[in-house]
Rosetta silent file (secondary structure, phi, psi, omega in degrees, C-alpha in Angstrom):
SEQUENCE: XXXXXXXXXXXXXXXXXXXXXXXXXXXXXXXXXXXXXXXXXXXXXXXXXXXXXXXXXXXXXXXXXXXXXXXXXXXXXXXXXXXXXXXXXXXXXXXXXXXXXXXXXXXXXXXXXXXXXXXXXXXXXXXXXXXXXXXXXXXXXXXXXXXXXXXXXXXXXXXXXXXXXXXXXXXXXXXXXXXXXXXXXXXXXXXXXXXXXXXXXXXXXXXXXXXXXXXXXXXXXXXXXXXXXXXXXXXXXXXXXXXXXXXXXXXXXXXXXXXXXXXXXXXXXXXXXXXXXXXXXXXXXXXXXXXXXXXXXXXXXXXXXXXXXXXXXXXXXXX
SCORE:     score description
SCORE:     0.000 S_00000001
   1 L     0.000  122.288 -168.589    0.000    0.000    0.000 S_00000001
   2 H   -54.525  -45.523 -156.440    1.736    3.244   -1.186 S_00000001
   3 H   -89.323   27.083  138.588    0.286    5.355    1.691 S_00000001
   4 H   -48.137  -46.778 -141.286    2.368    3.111    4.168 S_00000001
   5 H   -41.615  -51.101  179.153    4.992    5.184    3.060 S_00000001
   6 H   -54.642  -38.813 -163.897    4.056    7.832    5.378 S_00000001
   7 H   -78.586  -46.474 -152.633    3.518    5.662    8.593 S_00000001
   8 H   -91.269  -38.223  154.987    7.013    3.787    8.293 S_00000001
   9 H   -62.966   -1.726 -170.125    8.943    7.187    7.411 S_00000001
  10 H   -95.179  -37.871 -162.830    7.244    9.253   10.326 S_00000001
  11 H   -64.818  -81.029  178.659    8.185    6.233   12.494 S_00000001
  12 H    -5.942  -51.494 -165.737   11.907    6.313   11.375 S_00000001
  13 H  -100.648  -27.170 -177.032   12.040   10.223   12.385 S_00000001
  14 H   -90.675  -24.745 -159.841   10.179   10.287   15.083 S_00000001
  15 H    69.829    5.785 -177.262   11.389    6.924   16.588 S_00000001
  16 L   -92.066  154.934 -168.193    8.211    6.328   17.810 S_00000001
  17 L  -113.127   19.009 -179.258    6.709    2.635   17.312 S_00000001
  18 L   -91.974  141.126 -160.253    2.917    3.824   18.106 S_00000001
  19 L   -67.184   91.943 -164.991    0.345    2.951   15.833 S_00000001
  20 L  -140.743  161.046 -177.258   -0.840    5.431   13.807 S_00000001
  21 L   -71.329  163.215  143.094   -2.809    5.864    9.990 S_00000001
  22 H   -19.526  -87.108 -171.063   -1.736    7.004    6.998 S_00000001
  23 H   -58.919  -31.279  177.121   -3.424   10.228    6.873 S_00000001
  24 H   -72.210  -15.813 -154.159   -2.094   11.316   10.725 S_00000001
  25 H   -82.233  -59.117 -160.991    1.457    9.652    9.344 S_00000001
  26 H   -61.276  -49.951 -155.596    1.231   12.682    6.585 S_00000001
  27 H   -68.068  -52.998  162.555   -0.264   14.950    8.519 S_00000001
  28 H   -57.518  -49.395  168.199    2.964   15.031   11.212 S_00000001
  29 H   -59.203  -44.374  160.275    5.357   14.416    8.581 S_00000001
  30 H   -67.868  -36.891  145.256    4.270   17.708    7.049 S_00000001
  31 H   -29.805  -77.964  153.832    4.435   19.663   10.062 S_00000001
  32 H     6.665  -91.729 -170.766    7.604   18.435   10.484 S_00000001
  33 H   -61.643  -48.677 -155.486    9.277   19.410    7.479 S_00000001
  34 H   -48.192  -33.623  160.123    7.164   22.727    7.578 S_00000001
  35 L  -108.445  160.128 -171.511    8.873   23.780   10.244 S_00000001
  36 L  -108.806   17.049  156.962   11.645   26.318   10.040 S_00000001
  37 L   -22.313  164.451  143.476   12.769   27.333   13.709 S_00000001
  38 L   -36.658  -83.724 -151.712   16.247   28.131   14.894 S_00000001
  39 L   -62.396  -12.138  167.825   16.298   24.972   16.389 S_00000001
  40 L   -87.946    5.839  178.510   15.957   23.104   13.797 S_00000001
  41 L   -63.855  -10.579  173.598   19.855   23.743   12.365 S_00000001
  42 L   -93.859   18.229 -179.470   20.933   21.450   15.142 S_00000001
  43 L  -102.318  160.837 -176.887   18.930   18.618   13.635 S_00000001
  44 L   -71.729  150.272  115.292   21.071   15.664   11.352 S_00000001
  45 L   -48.830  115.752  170.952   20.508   15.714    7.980 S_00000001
  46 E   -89.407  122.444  171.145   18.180   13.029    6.814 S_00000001
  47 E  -119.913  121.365 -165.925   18.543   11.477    3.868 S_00000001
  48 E   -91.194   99.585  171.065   15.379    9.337    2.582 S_00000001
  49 E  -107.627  116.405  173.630   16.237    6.273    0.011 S_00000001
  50 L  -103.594  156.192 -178.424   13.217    4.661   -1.726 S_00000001
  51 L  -130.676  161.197 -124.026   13.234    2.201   -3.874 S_00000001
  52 L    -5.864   86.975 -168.478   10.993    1.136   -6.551 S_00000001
  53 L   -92.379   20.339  170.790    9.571    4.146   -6.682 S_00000001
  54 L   -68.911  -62.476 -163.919    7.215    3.153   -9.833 S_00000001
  55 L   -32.555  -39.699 -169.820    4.889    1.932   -7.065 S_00000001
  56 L   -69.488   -2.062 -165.216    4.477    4.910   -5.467 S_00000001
  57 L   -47.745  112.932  154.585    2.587    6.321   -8.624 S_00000001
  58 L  -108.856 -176.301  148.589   -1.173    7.067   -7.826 S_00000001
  59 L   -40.366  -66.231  176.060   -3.846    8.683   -9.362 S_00000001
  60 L   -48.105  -57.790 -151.568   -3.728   11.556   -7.115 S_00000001
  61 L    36.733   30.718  150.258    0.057   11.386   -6.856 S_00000001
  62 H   -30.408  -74.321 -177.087   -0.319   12.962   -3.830 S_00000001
  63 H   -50.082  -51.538  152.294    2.238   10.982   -2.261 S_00000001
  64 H   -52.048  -34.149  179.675    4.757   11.699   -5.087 S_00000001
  65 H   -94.801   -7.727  171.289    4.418   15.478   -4.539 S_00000001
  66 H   -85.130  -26.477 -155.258    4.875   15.656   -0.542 S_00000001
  67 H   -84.865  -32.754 -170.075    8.132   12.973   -0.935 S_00000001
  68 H  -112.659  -12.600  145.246    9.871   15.455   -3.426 S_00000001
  69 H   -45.472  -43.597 -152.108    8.090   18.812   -1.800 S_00000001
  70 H   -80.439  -50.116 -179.400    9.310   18.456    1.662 S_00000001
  71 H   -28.485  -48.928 -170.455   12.887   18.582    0.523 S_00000001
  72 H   -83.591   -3.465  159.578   12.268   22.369   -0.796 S_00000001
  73 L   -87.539  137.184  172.866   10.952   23.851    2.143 S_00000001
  74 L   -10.551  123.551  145.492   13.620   25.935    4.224 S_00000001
  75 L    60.131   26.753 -179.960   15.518   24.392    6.731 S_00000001
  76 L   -90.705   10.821  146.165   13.882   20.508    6.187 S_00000001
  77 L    64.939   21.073  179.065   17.229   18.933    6.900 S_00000001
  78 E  -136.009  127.405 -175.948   16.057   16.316    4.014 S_00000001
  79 E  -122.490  134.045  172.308   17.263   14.906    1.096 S_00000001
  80 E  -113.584  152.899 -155.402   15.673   12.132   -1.047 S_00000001
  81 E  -113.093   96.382 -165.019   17.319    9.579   -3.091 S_00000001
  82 L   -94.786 -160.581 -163.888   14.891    7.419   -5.506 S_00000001
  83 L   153.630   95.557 -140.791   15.027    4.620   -7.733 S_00000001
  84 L  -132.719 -165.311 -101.284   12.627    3.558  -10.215 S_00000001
  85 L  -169.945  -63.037 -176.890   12.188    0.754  -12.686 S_00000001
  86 L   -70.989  134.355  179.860   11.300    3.243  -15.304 S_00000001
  87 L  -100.675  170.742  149.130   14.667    5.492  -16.954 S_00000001
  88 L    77.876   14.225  170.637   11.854    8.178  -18.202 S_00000001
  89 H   -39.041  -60.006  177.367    9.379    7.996  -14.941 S_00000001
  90 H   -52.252  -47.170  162.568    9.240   11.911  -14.363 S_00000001
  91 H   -56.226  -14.583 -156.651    8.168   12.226  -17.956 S_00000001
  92 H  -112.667  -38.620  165.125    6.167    9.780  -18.605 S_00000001
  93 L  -146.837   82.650  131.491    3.858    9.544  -15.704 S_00000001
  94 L  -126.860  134.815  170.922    4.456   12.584  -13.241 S_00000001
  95 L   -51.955  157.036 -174.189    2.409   15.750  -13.196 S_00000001
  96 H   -82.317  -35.083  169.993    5.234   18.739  -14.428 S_00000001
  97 H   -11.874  -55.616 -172.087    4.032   19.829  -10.709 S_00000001
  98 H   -87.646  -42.721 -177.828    6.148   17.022   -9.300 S_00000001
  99 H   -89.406    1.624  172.436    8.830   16.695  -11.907 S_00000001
 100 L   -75.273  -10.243 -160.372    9.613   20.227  -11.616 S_00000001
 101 L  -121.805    0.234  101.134   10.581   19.690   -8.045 S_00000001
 102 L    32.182   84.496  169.673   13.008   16.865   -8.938 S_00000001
 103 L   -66.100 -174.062  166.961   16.715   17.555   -8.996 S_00000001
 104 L  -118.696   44.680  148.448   18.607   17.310  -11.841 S_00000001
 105 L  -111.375  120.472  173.881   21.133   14.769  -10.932 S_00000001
 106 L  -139.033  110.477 -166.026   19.942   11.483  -12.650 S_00000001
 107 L   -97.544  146.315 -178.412   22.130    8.701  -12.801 S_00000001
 108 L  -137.991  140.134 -138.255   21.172    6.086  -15.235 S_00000001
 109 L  -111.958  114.554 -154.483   22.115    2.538  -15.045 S_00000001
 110 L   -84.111  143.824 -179.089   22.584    0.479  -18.384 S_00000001
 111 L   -30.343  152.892 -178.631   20.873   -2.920  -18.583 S_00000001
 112 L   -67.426  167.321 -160.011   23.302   -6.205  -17.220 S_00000001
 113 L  -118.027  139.240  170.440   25.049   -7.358  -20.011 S_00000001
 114 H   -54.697  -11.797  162.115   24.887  -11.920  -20.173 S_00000001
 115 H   -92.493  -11.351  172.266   28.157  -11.759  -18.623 S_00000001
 116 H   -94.140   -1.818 -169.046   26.758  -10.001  -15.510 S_00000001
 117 H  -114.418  -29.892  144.581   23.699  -11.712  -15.748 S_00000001
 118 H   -37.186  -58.132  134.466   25.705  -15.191  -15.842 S_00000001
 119 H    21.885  -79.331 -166.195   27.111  -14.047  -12.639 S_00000001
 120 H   -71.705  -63.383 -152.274   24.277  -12.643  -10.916 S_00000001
 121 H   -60.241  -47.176  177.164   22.464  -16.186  -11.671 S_00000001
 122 H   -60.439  -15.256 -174.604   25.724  -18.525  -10.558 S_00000001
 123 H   -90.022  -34.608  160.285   26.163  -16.600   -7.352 S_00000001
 124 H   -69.475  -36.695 -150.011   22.137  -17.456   -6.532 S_00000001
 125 H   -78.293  -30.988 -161.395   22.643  -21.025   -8.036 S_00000001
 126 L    49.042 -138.712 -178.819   26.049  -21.411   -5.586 S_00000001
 127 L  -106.711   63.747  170.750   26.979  -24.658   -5.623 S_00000001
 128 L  -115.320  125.551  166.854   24.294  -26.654   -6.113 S_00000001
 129 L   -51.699   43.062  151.073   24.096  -28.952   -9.233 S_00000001
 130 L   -86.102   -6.032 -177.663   21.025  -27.967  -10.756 S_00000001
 131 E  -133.653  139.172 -167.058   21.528  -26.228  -13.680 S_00000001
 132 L   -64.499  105.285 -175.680   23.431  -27.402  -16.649 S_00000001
 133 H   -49.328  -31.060  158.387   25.933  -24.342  -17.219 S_00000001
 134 H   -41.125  -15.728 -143.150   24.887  -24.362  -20.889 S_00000001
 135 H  -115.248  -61.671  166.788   21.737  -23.979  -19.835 S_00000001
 136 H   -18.239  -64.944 -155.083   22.855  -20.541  -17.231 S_00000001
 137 H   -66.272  -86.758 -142.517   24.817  -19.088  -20.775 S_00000001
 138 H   -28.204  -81.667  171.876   21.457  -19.695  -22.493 S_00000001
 139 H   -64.959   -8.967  151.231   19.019  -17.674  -20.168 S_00000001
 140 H   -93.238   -4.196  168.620   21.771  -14.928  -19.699 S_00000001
 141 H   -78.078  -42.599 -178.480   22.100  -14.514  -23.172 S_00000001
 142 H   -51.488  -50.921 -158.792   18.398  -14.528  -23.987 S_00000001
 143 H   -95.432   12.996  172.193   17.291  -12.248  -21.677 S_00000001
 144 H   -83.860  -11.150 -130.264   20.499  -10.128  -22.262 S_00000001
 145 L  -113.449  -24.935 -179.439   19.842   -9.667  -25.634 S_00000001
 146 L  -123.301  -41.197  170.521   16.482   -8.118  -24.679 S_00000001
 147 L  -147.000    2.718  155.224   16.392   -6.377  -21.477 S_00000001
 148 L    81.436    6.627 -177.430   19.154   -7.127  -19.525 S_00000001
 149 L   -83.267  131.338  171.355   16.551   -7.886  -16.212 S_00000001
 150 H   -82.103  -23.634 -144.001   18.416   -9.766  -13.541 S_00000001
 151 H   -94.767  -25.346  175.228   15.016   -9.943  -11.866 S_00000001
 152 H   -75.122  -33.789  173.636   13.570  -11.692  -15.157 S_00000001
 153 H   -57.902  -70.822 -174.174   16.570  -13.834  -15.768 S_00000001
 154 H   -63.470   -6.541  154.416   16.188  -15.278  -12.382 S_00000001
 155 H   -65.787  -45.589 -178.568   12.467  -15.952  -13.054 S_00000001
 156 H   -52.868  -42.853 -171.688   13.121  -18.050  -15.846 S_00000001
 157 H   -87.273   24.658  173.069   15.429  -20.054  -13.748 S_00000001
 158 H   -95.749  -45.670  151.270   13.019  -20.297  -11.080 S_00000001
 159 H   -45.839  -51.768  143.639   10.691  -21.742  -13.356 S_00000001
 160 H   -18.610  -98.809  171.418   13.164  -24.156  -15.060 S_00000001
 161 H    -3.388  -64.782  173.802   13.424  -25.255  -11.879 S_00000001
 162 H   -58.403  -57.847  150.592   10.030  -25.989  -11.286 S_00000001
 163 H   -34.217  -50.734 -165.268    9.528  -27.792  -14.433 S_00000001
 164 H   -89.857  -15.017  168.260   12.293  -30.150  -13.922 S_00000001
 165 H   -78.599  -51.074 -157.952   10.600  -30.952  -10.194 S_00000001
 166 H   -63.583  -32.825  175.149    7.329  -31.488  -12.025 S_00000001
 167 L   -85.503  -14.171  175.493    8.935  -33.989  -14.607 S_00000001
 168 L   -63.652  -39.351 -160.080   11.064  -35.712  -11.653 S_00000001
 169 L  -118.641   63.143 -170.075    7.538  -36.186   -9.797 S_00000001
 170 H   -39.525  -23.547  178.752    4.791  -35.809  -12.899 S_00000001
 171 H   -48.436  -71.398 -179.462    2.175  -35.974   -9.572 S_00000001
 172 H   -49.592  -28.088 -150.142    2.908  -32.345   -8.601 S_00000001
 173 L  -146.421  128.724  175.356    1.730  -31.091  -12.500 S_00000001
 174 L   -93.474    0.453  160.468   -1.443  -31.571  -14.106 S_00000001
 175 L  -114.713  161.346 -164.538    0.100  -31.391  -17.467 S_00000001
 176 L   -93.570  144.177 -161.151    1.967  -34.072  -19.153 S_00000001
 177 L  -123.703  126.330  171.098    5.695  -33.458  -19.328 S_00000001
 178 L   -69.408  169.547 -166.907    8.285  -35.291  -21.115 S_00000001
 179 L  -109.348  134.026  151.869   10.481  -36.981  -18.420 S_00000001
 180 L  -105.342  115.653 -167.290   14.204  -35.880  -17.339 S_00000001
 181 L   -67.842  -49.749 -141.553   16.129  -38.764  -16.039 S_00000001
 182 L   -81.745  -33.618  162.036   19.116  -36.184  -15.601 S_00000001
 183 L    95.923  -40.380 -152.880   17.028  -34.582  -12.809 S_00000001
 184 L   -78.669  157.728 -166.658   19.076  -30.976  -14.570 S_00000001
 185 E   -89.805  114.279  178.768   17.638  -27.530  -15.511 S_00000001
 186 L   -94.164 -124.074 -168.561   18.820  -28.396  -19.333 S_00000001
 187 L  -123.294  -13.287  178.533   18.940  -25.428  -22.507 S_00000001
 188 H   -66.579  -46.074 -154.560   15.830  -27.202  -23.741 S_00000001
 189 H   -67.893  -38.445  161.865   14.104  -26.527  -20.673 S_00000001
 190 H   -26.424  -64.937 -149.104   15.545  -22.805  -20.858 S_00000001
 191 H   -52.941  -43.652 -164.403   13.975  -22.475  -24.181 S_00000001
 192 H   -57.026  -71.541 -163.531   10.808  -23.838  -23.171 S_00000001
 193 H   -57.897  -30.395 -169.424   10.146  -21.582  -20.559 S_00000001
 194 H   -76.108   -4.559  117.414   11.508  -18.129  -22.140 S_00000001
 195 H     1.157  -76.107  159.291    9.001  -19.253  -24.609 S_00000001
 196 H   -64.982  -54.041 -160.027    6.447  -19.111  -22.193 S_00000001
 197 H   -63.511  -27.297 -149.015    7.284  -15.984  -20.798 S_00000001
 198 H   -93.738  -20.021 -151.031    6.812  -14.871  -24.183 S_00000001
 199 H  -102.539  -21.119  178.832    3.692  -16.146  -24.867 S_00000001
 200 L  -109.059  174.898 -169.350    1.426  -13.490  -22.665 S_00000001
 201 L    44.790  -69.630 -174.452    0.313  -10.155  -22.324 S_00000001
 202 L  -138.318  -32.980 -145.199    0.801   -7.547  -25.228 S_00000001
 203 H   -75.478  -35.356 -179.849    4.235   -8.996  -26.504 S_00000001
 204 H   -69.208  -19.502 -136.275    1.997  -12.042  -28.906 S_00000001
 205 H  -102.039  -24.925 -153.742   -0.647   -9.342  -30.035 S_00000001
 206 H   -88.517  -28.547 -172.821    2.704   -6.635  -30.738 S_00000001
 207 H   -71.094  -27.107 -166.204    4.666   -9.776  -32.515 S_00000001
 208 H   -90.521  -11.470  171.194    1.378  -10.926  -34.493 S_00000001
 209 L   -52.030  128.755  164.038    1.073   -6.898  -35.825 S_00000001
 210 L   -32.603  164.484 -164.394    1.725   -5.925  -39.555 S_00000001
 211 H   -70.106  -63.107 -161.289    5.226   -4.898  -40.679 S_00000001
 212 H   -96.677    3.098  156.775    4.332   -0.873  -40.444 S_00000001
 213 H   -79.452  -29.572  153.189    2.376   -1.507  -37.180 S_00000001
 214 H   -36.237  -64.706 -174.357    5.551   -2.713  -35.801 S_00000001
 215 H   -70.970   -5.477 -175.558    7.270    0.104  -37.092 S_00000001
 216 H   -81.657  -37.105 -168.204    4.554    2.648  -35.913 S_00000001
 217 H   -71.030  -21.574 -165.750    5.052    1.328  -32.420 S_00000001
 218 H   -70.534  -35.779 -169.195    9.227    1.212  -32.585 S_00000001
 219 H   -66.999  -66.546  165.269    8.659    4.984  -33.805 S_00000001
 220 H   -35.464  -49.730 -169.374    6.129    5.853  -31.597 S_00000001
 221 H   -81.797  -42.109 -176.762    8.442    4.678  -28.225 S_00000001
 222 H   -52.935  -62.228 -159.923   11.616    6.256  -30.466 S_00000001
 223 H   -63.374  -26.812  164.098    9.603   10.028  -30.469 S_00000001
 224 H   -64.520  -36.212  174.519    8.898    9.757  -26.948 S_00000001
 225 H   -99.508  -20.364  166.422   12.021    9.152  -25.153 S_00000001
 226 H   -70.328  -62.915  175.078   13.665   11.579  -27.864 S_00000001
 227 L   -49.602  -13.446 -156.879   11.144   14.587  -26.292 S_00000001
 228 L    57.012    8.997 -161.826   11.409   13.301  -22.860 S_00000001
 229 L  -133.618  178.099 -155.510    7.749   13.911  -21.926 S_00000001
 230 L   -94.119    3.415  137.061    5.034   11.311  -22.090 S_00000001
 231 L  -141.886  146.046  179.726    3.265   12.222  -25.458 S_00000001
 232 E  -114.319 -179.269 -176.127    4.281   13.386  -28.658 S_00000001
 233 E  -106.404  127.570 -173.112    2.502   14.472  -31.776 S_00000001
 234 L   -27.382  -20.847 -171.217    1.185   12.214  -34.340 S_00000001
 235 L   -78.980  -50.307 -172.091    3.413   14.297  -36.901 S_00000001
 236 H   -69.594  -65.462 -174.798    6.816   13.512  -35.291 S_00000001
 237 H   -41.505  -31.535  171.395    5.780    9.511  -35.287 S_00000001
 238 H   -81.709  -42.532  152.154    5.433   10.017  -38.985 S_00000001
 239 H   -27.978  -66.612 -159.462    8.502   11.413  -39.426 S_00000001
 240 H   -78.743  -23.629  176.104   10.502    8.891  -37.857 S_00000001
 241 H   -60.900  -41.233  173.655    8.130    6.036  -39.132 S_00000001
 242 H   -77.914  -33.743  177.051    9.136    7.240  -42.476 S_00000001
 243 H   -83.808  -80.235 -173.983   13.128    7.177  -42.127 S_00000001
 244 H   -12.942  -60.470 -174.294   12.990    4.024  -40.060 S_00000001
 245 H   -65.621  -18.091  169.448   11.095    2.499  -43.037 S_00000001
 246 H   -91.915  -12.388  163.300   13.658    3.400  -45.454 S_00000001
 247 H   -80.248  -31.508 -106.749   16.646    2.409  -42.979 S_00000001
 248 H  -119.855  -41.377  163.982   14.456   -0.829  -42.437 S_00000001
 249 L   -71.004  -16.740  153.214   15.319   -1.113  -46.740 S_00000001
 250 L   -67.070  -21.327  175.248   18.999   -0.628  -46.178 S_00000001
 251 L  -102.438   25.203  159.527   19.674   -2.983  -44.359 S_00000001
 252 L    91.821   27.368 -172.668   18.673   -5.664  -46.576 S_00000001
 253 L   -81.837  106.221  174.642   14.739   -6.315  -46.662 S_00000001
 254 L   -66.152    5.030 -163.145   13.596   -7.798  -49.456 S_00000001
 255 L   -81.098  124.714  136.302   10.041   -6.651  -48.415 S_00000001
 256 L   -14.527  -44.821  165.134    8.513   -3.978  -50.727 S_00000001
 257 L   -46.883  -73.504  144.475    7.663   -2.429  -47.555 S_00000001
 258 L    53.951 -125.492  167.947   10.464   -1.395  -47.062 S_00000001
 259 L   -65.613   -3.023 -154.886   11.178    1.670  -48.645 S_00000001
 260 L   -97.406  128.422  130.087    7.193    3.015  -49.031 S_00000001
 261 L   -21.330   91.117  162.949    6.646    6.344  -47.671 S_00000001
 262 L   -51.599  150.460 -178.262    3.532    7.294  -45.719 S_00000001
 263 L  -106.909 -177.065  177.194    1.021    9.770  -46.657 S_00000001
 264 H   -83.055  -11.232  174.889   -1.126   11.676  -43.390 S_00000001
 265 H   -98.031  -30.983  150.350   -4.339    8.967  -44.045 S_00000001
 266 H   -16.543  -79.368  179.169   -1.951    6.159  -43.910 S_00000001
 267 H   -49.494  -38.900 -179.672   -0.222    7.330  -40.815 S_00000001
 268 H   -73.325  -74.542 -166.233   -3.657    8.100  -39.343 S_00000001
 269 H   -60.097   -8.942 -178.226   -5.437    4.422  -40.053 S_00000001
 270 H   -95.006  -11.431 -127.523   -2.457    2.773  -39.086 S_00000001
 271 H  -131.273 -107.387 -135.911   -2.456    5.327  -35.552 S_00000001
 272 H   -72.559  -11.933 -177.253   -6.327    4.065  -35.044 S_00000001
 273 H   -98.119  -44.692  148.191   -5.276    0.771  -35.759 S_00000001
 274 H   -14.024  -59.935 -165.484   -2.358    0.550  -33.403 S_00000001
 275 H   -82.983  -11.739  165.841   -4.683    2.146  -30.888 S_00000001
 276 H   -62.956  -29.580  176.622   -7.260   -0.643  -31.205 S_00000001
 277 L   -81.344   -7.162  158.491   -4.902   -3.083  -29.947 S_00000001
 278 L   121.128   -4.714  179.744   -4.293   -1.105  -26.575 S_00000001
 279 L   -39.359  -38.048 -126.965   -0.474   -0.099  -27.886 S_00000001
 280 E  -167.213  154.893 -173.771   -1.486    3.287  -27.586 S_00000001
 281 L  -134.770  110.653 -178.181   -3.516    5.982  -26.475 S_00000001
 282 L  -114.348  125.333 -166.667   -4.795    8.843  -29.237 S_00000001
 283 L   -43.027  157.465 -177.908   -6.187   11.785  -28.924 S_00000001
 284 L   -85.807  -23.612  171.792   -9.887   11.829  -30.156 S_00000001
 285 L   -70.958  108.429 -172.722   -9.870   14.825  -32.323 S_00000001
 286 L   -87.349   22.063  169.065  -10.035   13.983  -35.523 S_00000001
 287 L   -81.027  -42.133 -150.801   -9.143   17.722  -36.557 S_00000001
 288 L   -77.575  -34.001 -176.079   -6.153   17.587  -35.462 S_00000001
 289 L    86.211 -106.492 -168.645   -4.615   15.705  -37.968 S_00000001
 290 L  -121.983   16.687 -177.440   -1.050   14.957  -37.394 S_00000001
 291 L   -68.121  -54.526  179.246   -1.602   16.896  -34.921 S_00000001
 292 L   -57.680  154.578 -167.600   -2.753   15.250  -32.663 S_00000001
 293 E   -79.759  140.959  169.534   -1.419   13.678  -29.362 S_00000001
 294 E  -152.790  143.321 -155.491   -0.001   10.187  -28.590 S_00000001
 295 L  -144.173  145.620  174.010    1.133    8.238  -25.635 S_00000001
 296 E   -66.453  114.773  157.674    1.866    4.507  -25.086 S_00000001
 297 L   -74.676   26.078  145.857   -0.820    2.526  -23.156 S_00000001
 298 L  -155.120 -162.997 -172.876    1.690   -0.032  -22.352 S_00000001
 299 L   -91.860  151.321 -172.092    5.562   -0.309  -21.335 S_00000001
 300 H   -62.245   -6.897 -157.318    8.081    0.563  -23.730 S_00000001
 301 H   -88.805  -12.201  170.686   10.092   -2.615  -22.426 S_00000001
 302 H   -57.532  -44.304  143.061    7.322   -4.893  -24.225 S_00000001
 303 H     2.518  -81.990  175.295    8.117   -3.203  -27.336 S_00000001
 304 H   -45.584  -32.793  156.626   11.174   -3.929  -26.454 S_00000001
 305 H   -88.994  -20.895  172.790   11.298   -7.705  -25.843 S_00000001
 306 H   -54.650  -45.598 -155.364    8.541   -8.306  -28.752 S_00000001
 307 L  -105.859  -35.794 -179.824   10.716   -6.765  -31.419 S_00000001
 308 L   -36.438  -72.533  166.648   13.858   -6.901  -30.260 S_00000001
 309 L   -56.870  -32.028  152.661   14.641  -10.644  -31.648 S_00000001
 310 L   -37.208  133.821 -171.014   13.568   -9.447  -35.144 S_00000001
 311 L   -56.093  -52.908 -160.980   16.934   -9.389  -37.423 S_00000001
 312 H   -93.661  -39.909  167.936   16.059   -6.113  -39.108 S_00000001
 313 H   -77.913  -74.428  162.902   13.745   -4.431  -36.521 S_00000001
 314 H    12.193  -65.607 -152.875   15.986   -4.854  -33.495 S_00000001
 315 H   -71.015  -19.184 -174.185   18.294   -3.106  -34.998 S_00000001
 316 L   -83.834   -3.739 -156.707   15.804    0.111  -35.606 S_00000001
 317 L   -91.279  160.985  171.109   14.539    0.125  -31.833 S_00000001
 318 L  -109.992  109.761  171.947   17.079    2.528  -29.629 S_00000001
 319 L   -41.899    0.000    0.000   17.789    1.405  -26.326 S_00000001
């Protein structure tokens, strides 16, 4: 629950361990910071580090604007330190209210690479003999290749794992399983599951999309993290839709597609078509033309693991 936040930071500063809501949590914590006395220059600095701060996101974002407010009033002794999931959070879903109040030191941390994510996995596996090391190299390459998530890597092999109980002891699983005698997570077993993973949510519906719906969405996530802010105008997505389709013919497509140039009713039915599959969110005014605004209804990293394994589109999406 986000608006814990409040109870288990007032307790930290106050030290007190009495039982109190949310809203009374807030309600003290703002006082707090609020005030500016003499006395408080003899107080420590506090420095507040949260982590996954996607969660804290609300409707309201209430919560987001007192956690980066309290720092800027006088004499609040506080500094906070975040950490979010998202590289583009303040843009993308914070009010300018909130992201104005922000600093501007933002360090940003590039995805693990399959030799850190081989690593990361062997130092959870230790030494227990369960996973084939081919089979380790496999799942850190796979998932390196696409997003570079330790926290996804180590799902697959949690799953492996599970599989390979379910085929020791077919009893435990109500589906039929070929059987491994070896007992071992092997690279089959890899495949199978990353497969799986593969198999839900947006990533079949973005994989099963025409050639320039693909490319509206790589364009679409490209004009948005080039503006920084969390929609752009249907006009820029055509732009980029159009050189992408003509790098998408340099690089060796024998597809006719290729090379062809959008017109503005093109770009628009392919925009409305996008947005029927939930990719996207489009403004409703059909005045606007190319005008008009658009924002991703889902995360850019599906995009990003959908397309990503394509020879020739991979190479168009920008990390």
């Amino acid at each position: 629950e986000p608006q814990q936040l409040y109870v288990q930071l007032w307790k930290n500063i106050s030290g007190t361990q009495t039982k109190l809501t949310a809203a009374h949590a807030a309600l003290m914590l703002n006082e707090f910071f609020s005030d500016s006395s003499a006395k408080k220059n003899s107080q420590p600095m506090k420095i507040v580090f949260v982590d996954e701060l996607d969660v804290l996101v609300t409707k309201s974002q209430s919560i987001m604007y007192n956690l980066f407010d309290w720092p800027t009033r006088p004499k609040s002794n506080l500094i906070v330190i975040t950490v979010a999931n998202t590289m583009d959070l303040p843009e993308r879903m914070l009010q300018h209210k909130i992201s104005s109040r922000l600093g501007l030191k933002r360090i940003n941390f590039m995805p693990y690479s399959h030799e850190q994510l081989t690593k990361i996995v062997t130092s959870r596996i230790g030494d227990s003999l369960v996973f084939e090391p081919d089979a380790v190299q496999l799942c850190a390459r796979k998932i390196g290749a696409v997003s570079g998530d330790a926290r996804r890597a180590l799902d697959v092999c949690r799953r492996a794992v599970e599989i390979v109980q379910n085929e020791i002891d077919p009893t435990k699983s109500n589906s039929a399983s070929s059987s491994n005698d070896s007992g071992l997570v092997t690279m089959r077993i890899i495949d199978q599951v990353i497969k799986e993973m593969y198999s839900y949510g947006f990533i079949p519906i973005i994989q099963n999309a025409s050639f320039h719906q693909k490319l509206f969405m790589i364009s679409t996530r490209a004009a948005i993290r080039a503006c920084g802010l969390p929609e752009t105008q249907l006009g820029e997505i055509s732009r980029i839709h159009n050189q992408m389709a003509q790098m998408y013919g340099q690089l060796g497509s024998s597809s006719m597609l290729g090379g062809q140039v959008l017109n503005q009713s093109m770009t628009i039915r392919i925009a409305l078509d996008v947005a029927k599959l939930g990719i996207i969110m489009i403004e409703p005014n059909s005045q606007a033309g190319l005008s008009r605004l658009v924002r991703l209804n889902i995360s850019d990293d599906d995009i990003l693991m959908a397309l990503r394994p394509d020879k020739l589109l991979g190479k168009l999406i920008v990390q």
